[in-house]
Structures are given as C-alpha cells and as structure tokens.
CSV table of C-alpha atoms in Angstrom, one decimal:
chain,number,residue,atom,x,y,z
S,49,MET,CA,1.5,-10.3,-28.5
S,50,THR,CA,4.6,-11.4,-30.5
S,51,PRO,CA,7.2,-8.3,-30.1
S,52,THR,CA,8.5,-8.0,-33.9
S,53,ALA,CA,7.8,-10.6,-36.6
S,54,SER,CA,9.6,-13.5,-35.8
S,55,PRO,CA,12.0,-14.1,-38.5
S,56,SER,CA,13.3,-17.3,-40.1
S,57,SER,CA,17.1,-18.5,-39.3
S,58,LYS,CA,17.9,-17.3,-42.8
S,59,SER,CA,16.4,-14.1,-42.3
S,60,LEU,CA,18.0,-14.0,-38.7
S,61,ARG,CA,21.1,-15.0,-39.9
S,62,ALA,CA,21.0,-11.8,-42.5
S,63,SER,CA,20.2,-9.4,-39.4
S,64,LEU,CA,22.7,-10.6,-37.3
S,65,GLU,CA,25.5,-10.4,-40.0
S,66,ARG,CA,24.9,-6.8,-40.5
S,67,ARG,CA,25.3,-6.1,-36.8
S,68,LYS,CA,28.6,-8.3,-35.9
S,69,SER,CA,30.5,-5.6,-33.6
S,70,ALA,CA,28.4,-6.7,-30.7
S,71,PRO,CA,28.7,-10.4,-29.0
S,72,CYS,CA,25.6,-12.3,-29.7
S,73,VAL,CA,24.2,-14.2,-26.6
S,74,LEU,CA,21.1,-16.9,-27.1
S,75,VAL,CA,18.5,-16.6,-24.5
S,76,THR,CA,16.0,-19.4,-24.1
S,77,GLY,CA,12.6,-19.2,-22.8
S,78,ALA,CA,12.3,-15.5,-23.4
S,79,SER,CA,8.4,-15.5,-23.4
S,80,GLY,CA,8.7,-16.5,-19.5
S,81,PHE,CA,9.3,-14.3,-16.6
S,82,ALA,CA,13.0,-14.5,-15.8
S,83,GLY,CA,14.1,-15.3,-19.2
S,84,SER,CA,12.3,-12.0,-21.1
S,85,VAL,CA,13.9,-9.9,-18.2
S,86,ILE,CA,17.1,-11.2,-18.5
S,87,ALA,CA,17.0,-10.8,-22.3
S,88,ARG,CA,16.4,-7.1,-21.6
S,89,ARG,CA,19.3,-6.5,-19.6
S,90,LEU,CA,21.6,-8.3,-21.8
S,91,ALA,CA,20.6,-6.0,-24.8
S,92,GLU,CA,20.7,-3.2,-22.7
S,93,GLY,CA,24.0,-3.9,-21.7
S,94,GLY,CA,25.1,-3.6,-25.5
S,95,ARG,CA,24.9,-7.7,-26.4
S,96,ARG,CA,23.1,-9.2,-29.3
S,97,VAL,CA,20.4,-11.2,-28.3
S,98,VAL,CA,18.4,-14.3,-29.9
S,99,ALA,CA,15.2,-14.3,-27.6
S,100,LEU,CA,14.2,-18.1,-28.2
S,101,TYR,CA,10.3,-18.7,-27.3
S,102,ARG,CA,7.8,-21.2,-27.8
S,103,ARG,CA,4.5,-19.7,-27.5
S,104,GLU,CA,3.6,-15.9,-27.2
S,105,THR,CA,3.1,-14.2,-23.9
S,106,ALA,CA,2.7,-10.9,-21.8
S,107,PHE,CA,6.5,-11.6,-20.7
S,108,LEU,CA,7.3,-11.7,-24.6
S,109,ALA,CA,5.7,-8.2,-25.2
S,110,ARG,CA,7.8,-6.7,-22.9
S,111,LEU,CA,10.5,-7.2,-25.6
S,112,ALA,CA,8.7,-5.5,-27.9
S,113,GLY,CA,11.0,-2.8,-29.4
S,114,VAL,CA,13.9,-3.3,-27.6
S,115,ALA,CA,17.1,-2.7,-29.5
S,116,GLY,CA,19.4,-5.4,-30.3
S,117,VAL,CA,16.4,-8.2,-29.3
S,118,TYR,CA,15.7,-10.8,-32.1
S,119,THR,CA,12.8,-13.1,-31.2
S,120,LEU,CA,12.5,-16.6,-32.8
S,121,ARG,CA,10.1,-19.2,-32.4
S,122,ALA,CA,11.4,-22.8,-31.7
S,123,ASP,CA,11.2,-25.9,-29.6
S,124,LEU,CA,14.3,-27.1,-28.7
S,125,ALA,CA,13.2,-30.3,-28.2
S,126,ASP,CA,12.6,-30.9,-31.8
S,127,GLY,CA,16.4,-29.9,-32.6
S,128,LEU,CA,18.0,-26.7,-33.2
S,129,ASP,CA,18.5,-25.3,-37.1
S,130,LEU,CA,20.1,-21.8,-35.9
S,131,PRO,CA,22.6,-19.5,-37.7
S,132,GLY,CA,25.0,-19.0,-34.9
S,133,PRO,CA,27.6,-18.8,-33.6
S,134,PHE,CA,26.5,-17.7,-30.2
S,135,GLU,CA,29.3,-16.6,-27.7
S,136,ALA,CA,27.0,-17.4,-24.8
S,137,VAL,CA,23.6,-19.5,-24.2
S,138,VAL,CA,21.9,-18.2,-21.3
S,139,HIS,CA,19.1,-21.3,-20.6
S,140,ALA,CA,15.9,-19.8,-19.4
S,141,ALA,CA,13.3,-22.2,-20.7
S,142,ALA,CA,11.8,-25.0,-18.7
S,143,THR,CA,8.6,-26.5,-18.1
S,144,SER,CA,7.6,-26.5,-14.5
S,145,PRO,CA,5.0,-28.9,-12.7
S,146,ALA,CA,1.5,-28.3,-13.1
S,147,PRO,CA,-1.7,-30.0,-13.0
S,148,ALA,CA,-1.3,-31.0,-16.8
S,149,VAL,CA,2.0,-31.5,-16.6
S,150,ASP,CA,3.5,-35.2,-16.3
S,151,ALA,CA,6.8,-36.6,-16.2
S,152,VAL,CA,7.1,-37.6,-19.9
S,153,ARG,CA,6.5,-34.0,-20.5
S,154,ILE,CA,9.0,-32.7,-18.1
S,155,ALA,CA,11.7,-34.8,-19.6
S,156,ARG,CA,11.1,-33.6,-22.5
S,157,ASP,CA,10.8,-30.2,-22.5
S,158,ASN,CA,13.8,-30.2,-19.9
S,159,VAL,CA,16.1,-32.9,-20.5
S,160,THR,CA,16.0,-33.7,-24.2
S,161,ALA,CA,15.6,-29.8,-24.8
S,162,THR,CA,19.0,-29.4,-23.0
S,163,ALA,CA,20.6,-32.1,-24.5
S,164,SER,CA,19.9,-30.6,-27.7
S,165,LEU,CA,21.0,-27.2,-26.7
S,166,ILE,CA,24.2,-28.5,-25.3
S,167,GLY,CA,25.0,-29.9,-28.9
S,168,ALA,CA,24.4,-26.6,-30.8
S,169,ALA,CA,26.5,-24.8,-28.1
S,170,GLU,CA,29.6,-27.2,-28.7
S,171,ARG,CA,28.9,-26.9,-32.4
S,172,TRP,CA,29.1,-23.1,-32.2
S,173,GLY,CA,32.3,-23.0,-30.0
S,174,THR,CA,30.2,-21.2,-27.1
S,175,ARG,CA,32.5,-19.9,-24.6
S,176,ALA,CA,29.8,-20.0,-21.7
S,177,PHE,CA,26.6,-21.6,-20.8
S,178,VAL,CA,24.4,-20.4,-18.0
S,179,LEU,CA,21.6,-22.9,-16.9
S,180,LEU,CA,19.0,-21.8,-14.5
S,181,SER,CA,18.3,-24.6,-12.5
S,182,SER,CA,16.2,-24.6,-9.0
S,183,LEU,CA,16.6,-26.0,-5.5
S,184,SER,CA,14.2,-28.6,-6.5
S,185,VAL,CA,17.4,-30.5,-7.3
S,186,TYR,CA,17.7,-31.1,-3.5
S,187,GLY,CA,14.4,-32.8,-3.2
S,188,GLU,CA,13.7,-33.2,0.5
S,189,ILE,CA,15.9,-30.7,2.4
S,190,ARG,CA,16.7,-31.7,6.3
S,191,THR,CA,19.5,-29.3,6.9
S,192,LYS,CA,19.6,-26.0,8.6
S,193,VAL,CA,21.3,-24.6,5.5
S,194,VAL,CA,21.4,-25.1,2.2
S,195,ASP,CA,24.6,-24.7,0.3
S,196,GLU,CA,26.3,-26.8,-2.7
S,197,ALA,CA,27.2,-29.6,-0.6
S,198,THR,CA,23.7,-30.4,0.7
S,199,PRO,CA,22.6,-33.7,-0.1
S,200,ILE,CA,20.2,-34.6,-2.7
S,201,VAL,CA,17.3,-36.9,-1.7
S,202,ASN,CA,14.5,-37.8,-3.4
S,203,PRO,CA,13.8,-35.2,-5.9
S,204,ASP,CA,10.7,-35.1,-7.7
S,205,ALA,CA,10.7,-35.3,-11.8
S,206,TYR,CA,11.3,-31.5,-12.1
S,207,GLY,CA,13.9,-31.3,-9.4
S,208,MET,CA,15.6,-34.5,-11.4
S,209,SER,CA,15.4,-33.2,-14.7
S,210,LYS,CA,17.0,-30.1,-13.5
S,211,TYR,CA,19.9,-32.1,-11.9
S,212,LEU,CA,20.3,-34.2,-15.0
S,213,CYS,CA,20.7,-31.1,-16.9
S,214,GLU,CA,23.4,-30.0,-14.5
S,215,LEU,CA,25.3,-33.3,-15.1
S,216,MET,CA,24.9,-33.1,-18.9
S,217,LEU,CA,26.9,-29.7,-18.7
S,218,ALA,CA,29.6,-31.1,-16.1
S,219,ALA,CA,30.2,-34.2,-18.6
S,220,ARG,CA,30.6,-31.5,-21.4
S,221,SER,CA,32.7,-28.8,-19.3
S,222,GLU,CA,35.9,-29.4,-21.0
S,223,ARG,CA,34.7,-28.4,-24.0
S,224,LEU,CA,31.8,-25.9,-22.9
S,225,PRO,CA,32.3,-23.8,-19.7
S,226,ALA,CA,29.1,-23.6,-17.7
S,227,ILE,CA,27.4,-22.6,-14.6
S,228,ALA,CA,24.4,-23.7,-13.1
S,229,LEU,CA,22.4,-21.0,-10.5
S,230,ARG,CA,20.3,-23.1,-8.1
S,231,LEU,CA,17.3,-20.4,-7.7
S,232,PRO,CA,14.5,-20.2,-5.1
S,233,GLY,CA,11.6,-18.2,-5.6
S,234,VAL,CA,12.2,-15.6,-8.1
S,235,LEU,CA,10.3,-12.3,-7.6
S,236,GLY,CA,9.6,-9.1,-9.6
S,237,PRO,CA,6.8,-7.9,-12.0
S,238,GLY,CA,4.8,-10.9,-13.2
S,239,ALA,CA,6.4,-13.5,-10.7
S,240,HIS,CA,4.0,-16.8,-10.3
S,241,ARG,CA,4.6,-20.3,-9.3
S,242,ASN,CA,6.6,-19.5,-6.4
S,243,TRP,CA,5.5,-19.7,-2.5
S,244,MET,CA,5.9,-16.2,-2.0
S,245,SER,CA,4.0,-14.7,-5.3
S,246,ARG,CA,1.2,-17.1,-3.8
S,247,THR,CA,1.5,-15.3,-0.7
S,248,ALA,CA,1.1,-11.8,-2.1
S,249,ALA,CA,-1.8,-13.1,-4.0
S,250,ALA,CA,-3.1,-14.1,-0.9
S,251,LEU,CA,-2.3,-10.8,1.0
S,252,GLN,CA,-4.2,-9.0,-1.6
S,253,ALA,CA,-7.3,-11.1,-1.7
S,254,GLY,CA,-7.5,-10.7,2.1
S,255,LEU,CA,-7.2,-14.4,2.8
S,256,THR,CA,-5.6,-16.2,5.7
S,257,VAL,CA,-2.0,-17.0,4.9
S,258,GLY,CA,-1.3,-20.3,6.3
S,259,ALA,CA,2.7,-21.2,6.4
S,260,PHE,CA,5.5,-23.4,8.2
S,261,HIS,CA,7.9,-22.3,10.9
S,262,LEU,CA,6.8,-18.5,11.0
S,263,ASP,CA,9.3,-17.9,13.8
S,264,ARG,CA,12.2,-19.5,11.6
S,265,PRO,CA,14.7,-17.4,9.7
S,266,TYR,CA,13.9,-17.1,5.8
S,267,ASN,CA,15.9,-15.6,2.7
S,268,ASN,CA,14.6,-18.0,0.3
S,269,ALA,CA,14.1,-15.2,-2.4
S,270,VAL,CA,15.9,-13.6,-5.0
S,271,HIS,CA,14.6,-10.3,-7.0
S,272,VAL,CA,14.5,-10.8,-10.9
S,273,ASP,CA,16.7,-7.7,-11.5
S,274,ASP,CA,19.4,-9.2,-9.4
S,275,LEU,CA,19.8,-12.5,-11.3
S,276,ALA,CA,19.4,-10.4,-14.5
S,277,ALA,CA,22.3,-8.3,-13.3
S,278,PHE,CA,24.4,-11.5,-12.3
S,279,VAL,CA,23.8,-13.4,-15.8
S,280,ALA,CA,25.5,-10.3,-16.8
S,281,SER,CA,28.3,-10.3,-14.8
S,282,ILE,CA,28.8,-13.9,-15.4
S,283,LEU,CA,29.1,-13.1,-19.1
S,284,ASP,CA,31.8,-10.8,-18.9
S,285,ARG,CA,34.0,-13.3,-17.2
S,286,ARG,CA,35.9,-15.8,-18.6
S,287,TRP,CA,36.2,-19.5,-16.8
S,288,THR,CA,36.7,-23.1,-17.5
S,289,GLY,CA,35.0,-25.8,-16.3
S,290,PHE,CA,31.4,-26.3,-14.6
S,291,ASP,CA,30.2,-25.1,-11.5
S,292,ALA,CA,26.8,-24.8,-9.5
S,293,VAL,CA,25.6,-22.3,-7.1
S,294,VAL,CA,22.9,-21.3,-4.8
S,295,LEU,CA,21.4,-18.0,-4.7
S,296,GLY,CA,19.2,-16.4,-1.8
S,297,ALA,CA,18.9,-13.2,0.0
S,298,GLY,CA,21.9,-11.6,1.3
S,299,ASP,CA,20.3,-12.2,5.1
S,300,ALA,CA,17.9,-13.3,6.5
S,301,ILE,CA,14.6,-12.5,9.0
S,302,PRO,CA,11.7,-14.1,10.6
S,303,LEU,CA,9.0,-16.0,8.1
S,304,ARG,CA,6.5,-14.2,10.0
S,305,THR,CA,8.3,-10.7,9.7
S,306,ALA,CA,8.9,-11.4,6.2
S,307,ILE,CA,5.1,-11.8,5.3
S,308,GLU,CA,3.9,-8.7,7.2
S,309,ARG,CA,6.8,-6.4,5.5
S,310,LEU,CA,5.2,-7.6,2.2
S,311,ALA,CA,1.9,-7.2,3.7
S,312,ALA,CA,2.8,-3.5,4.7
S,313,GLY,CA,4.3,-2.5,1.4
S,314,LEU,CA,1.1,-3.7,-0.6
S,315,GLY,CA,-1.0,-1.7,2.0
S,316,VAL,CA,-2.8,-4.7,3.8
S,317,HIS,CA,-3.3,-6.6,7.0
S,318,ALA,CA,-1.6,-9.7,7.1
S,319,VAL,CA,-3.5,-12.2,8.8
S,320,LEU,CA,-1.4,-15.5,9.5
S,321,GLU,CA,-2.0,-18.8,10.8
S,322,GLU,CA,0.8,-21.4,11.2
S,323,VAL,CA,0.3,-25.0,10.2
S,324,SER,CA,2.1,-28.3,10.4
S,325,ALA,CA,5.5,-28.5,9.0
S,326,PRO,CA,6.3,-32.0,7.2
S,327,LEU,CA,9.9,-30.6,6.9
S,328,PRO,CA,12.5,-28.5,8.9
S,329,SER,CA,13.0,-24.8,8.0
S,330,PHE,CA,16.0,-23.9,6.2
S,331,THR,CA,17.9,-20.9,4.9
S,332,LEU,CA,20.2,-20.4,1.8
S,333,SER,CA,23.9,-19.8,1.7
S,334,SER,CA,25.4,-17.5,-1.4
S,335,GLU,CA,28.7,-17.9,-0.1
S,336,ARG,CA,30.1,-19.8,-3.1
S,337,ALA,CA,28.5,-17.5,-5.2
S,338,ILE,CA,29.5,-14.3,-3.8
S,339,SER,CA,33.3,-15.5,-3.3
S,340,ARG,CA,33.6,-17.1,-6.5
S,341,TRP,CA,31.7,-15.2,-8.7
S,342,GLY,CA,30.8,-11.7,-7.6
S,343,TYR,CA,27.2,-12.3,-6.5
S,344,ARG,CA,25.7,-9.0,-4.4
S,345,PRO,CA,22.4,-10.2,-3.2
S,346,SER,CA,19.8,-7.7,-2.0
S,347,ALA,CA,19.2,-7.9,1.7
S,348,ILE,CA,15.5,-9.8,2.4
S,349,ALA,CA,13.8,-6.9,3.8
S,350,PRO,CA,14.3,-4.5,1.0
S,351,LEU,CA,13.8,-7.1,-1.4
S,352,LEU,CA,10.3,-7.4,-0.3
S,353,ASP,CA,9.7,-4.0,-0.4
S,354,ARG,CA,10.7,-3.8,-4.3
S,355,TYR,CA,8.4,-6.6,-4.9
S,356,ALA,CA,5.7,-5.1,-3.0
S,357,ARG,CA,6.3,-1.8,-5.1
S,358,ASP,CA,6.4,-4.0,-8.4
S,359,LEU,CA,3.0,-5.5,-7.7
S,360,LYS,CA,1.4,-1.7,-7.0
S,361,ALA,CA,3.2,-0.4,-9.9
S,362,SER,CA,1.9,-3.4,-12.5
S,363,GLY,CA,-1.8,-3.2,-10.8
S,364,ALA,CA,-1.1,-6.9,-10.1
C-alpha cells in the first residue's frame, strides 16, 4: 500500500532541490490517521511535505498521487539521516497503548524518538515544531473543566511519555519554538482507538452502549479536518518559546444527546446503559487555543453529524 516509491535520503534531497520555491515541512506518523490528513492538508495548501512513516497502511495509501508529498520510511528512534533543512516539523508519530505494547516500547517509540527528532530540528534550524500531544498527560482528571492549569495526577506510561516530550520541547524552546496540542478523541474517516469511535462501532453493530455520566455535558472531541486546518494556521505564524494548549469541541451537550445524535446520523437506534463512573465527568476548555492561536473549533453536534457522514461515506 505504499503511495509512492519511498526514496532514499539522497534521492529525496535531489527531488527537494528541484522544488525550492515552496517551504518544506516534515510530518511524522504519515501512515497514521491524523498524520496522513495533516500531510495532505499542508501539501494542498502549497507546502512541500516529507511524510515520514514506519509501516504501510491504508492511511498512507491515501497520500498516493498527492502533489508535493514525498514519503520516506524511517524509524525515528534509530536516529535521523534526512536531507533537511525543514522549516517546520509536525510530530504526529506515536505508539499508543495496546495489549502487546509495554512501557519499554512506549518509552522508545515516543520519548527516544522525539528526542532524536528535536535534536535534528535544532540542527536544521527549524522555526516551528508542532507536537500532537494528548489529554492523557493529565492522568486522573478530577476537575470539572480541563484546561492548561489542570493538575497532572498519576498519568499512565503513554501519558507520561507525552508529557516528557512536552518537557523536552520546553527545555529547548529558546532555540526551537514549539507548541503541544493536547488532544481528546480525534474523529473522522478511519478514526480508531478512542471512546467515540468505539461507540460508533457499537451503534452500527446494534450493541448496547455503556457510558458514564450520560446526562453530564460532553465536548471531548475534535474532527481531524479541524485539527489539520489548525496545524496549517499555526505554521503560518511566527512565534517564540513553548506553549501547550487543550483542544476540544466549541460547546457541550449532554453525553446522552451526543450518542443519540451520532446514532441518528448513522441511521440506527441507540440503546444506552449508564454504568458506574470511576471518576467525575469533565469538559474541555479551548479558550487558550482560541485566544492565543486562533483555533476555530466546531460545535459538538455538527461535529458528530460530520463524523456520521464520514462513516457512511467510507462504508465503515
């Protein structure tokens, strides 16, 4: 499923030398859901994109024939031998929790790999580094509203790995301007490994959906197209230092209403069961991202409508 013949560093350098007129961005995790969409969006906006990937996937195949995208297979944790320089880096690559994934692998793929990438970005003189981080950095959330000041309490190995990546960027911020996007579930065609995508699969299968706090407000989602547009707008800016921002939907509706809205969009009936909640519910505040960075979040209801259309169009 490789979209183009993946070039060597030498042939990639030659290709980029012939096309110096447009700025060049390195996007890691291009074989993943979010990384592939971001790479396409940046290329369609006129940037040259080197799309780094570790394995061939259906997401990578979607980049086939996209003008301005050059794919390259590499493992960041093994070190980088890329031609550079890159004016910006969008770091979407990460290893998430899974049954066969232990803390050692998470540390290697997330922390060691990011340290290698930061070192390379400093050598290239990169002017902007965007890290796709996660709400998992907060660990056990006990506040009603999550923002950048929410305490970090007992994060798991994945959450700690993302937080360490943020700390490394903060420590290098005098030389490498960076921003970390603390993401909730990212929705869109091919979304997986988050609660709402699993809920969509359960609805489509006619299963009962068990959920906490059905009558509490919910806005814990971002559409991948909104995320890609935000990343593109960030790269249009110039800034100094390091920042971390929380992203969520633009408003909140009761979780019960959200699930029923998604079910209606899918053309199915929602059977819901409220289950015991181990932790309080919370909503997300994107105020910092909106006021400082120009983030334009979708409202949650139309976001879920769009996700339902994505699923129906893809046949998922």
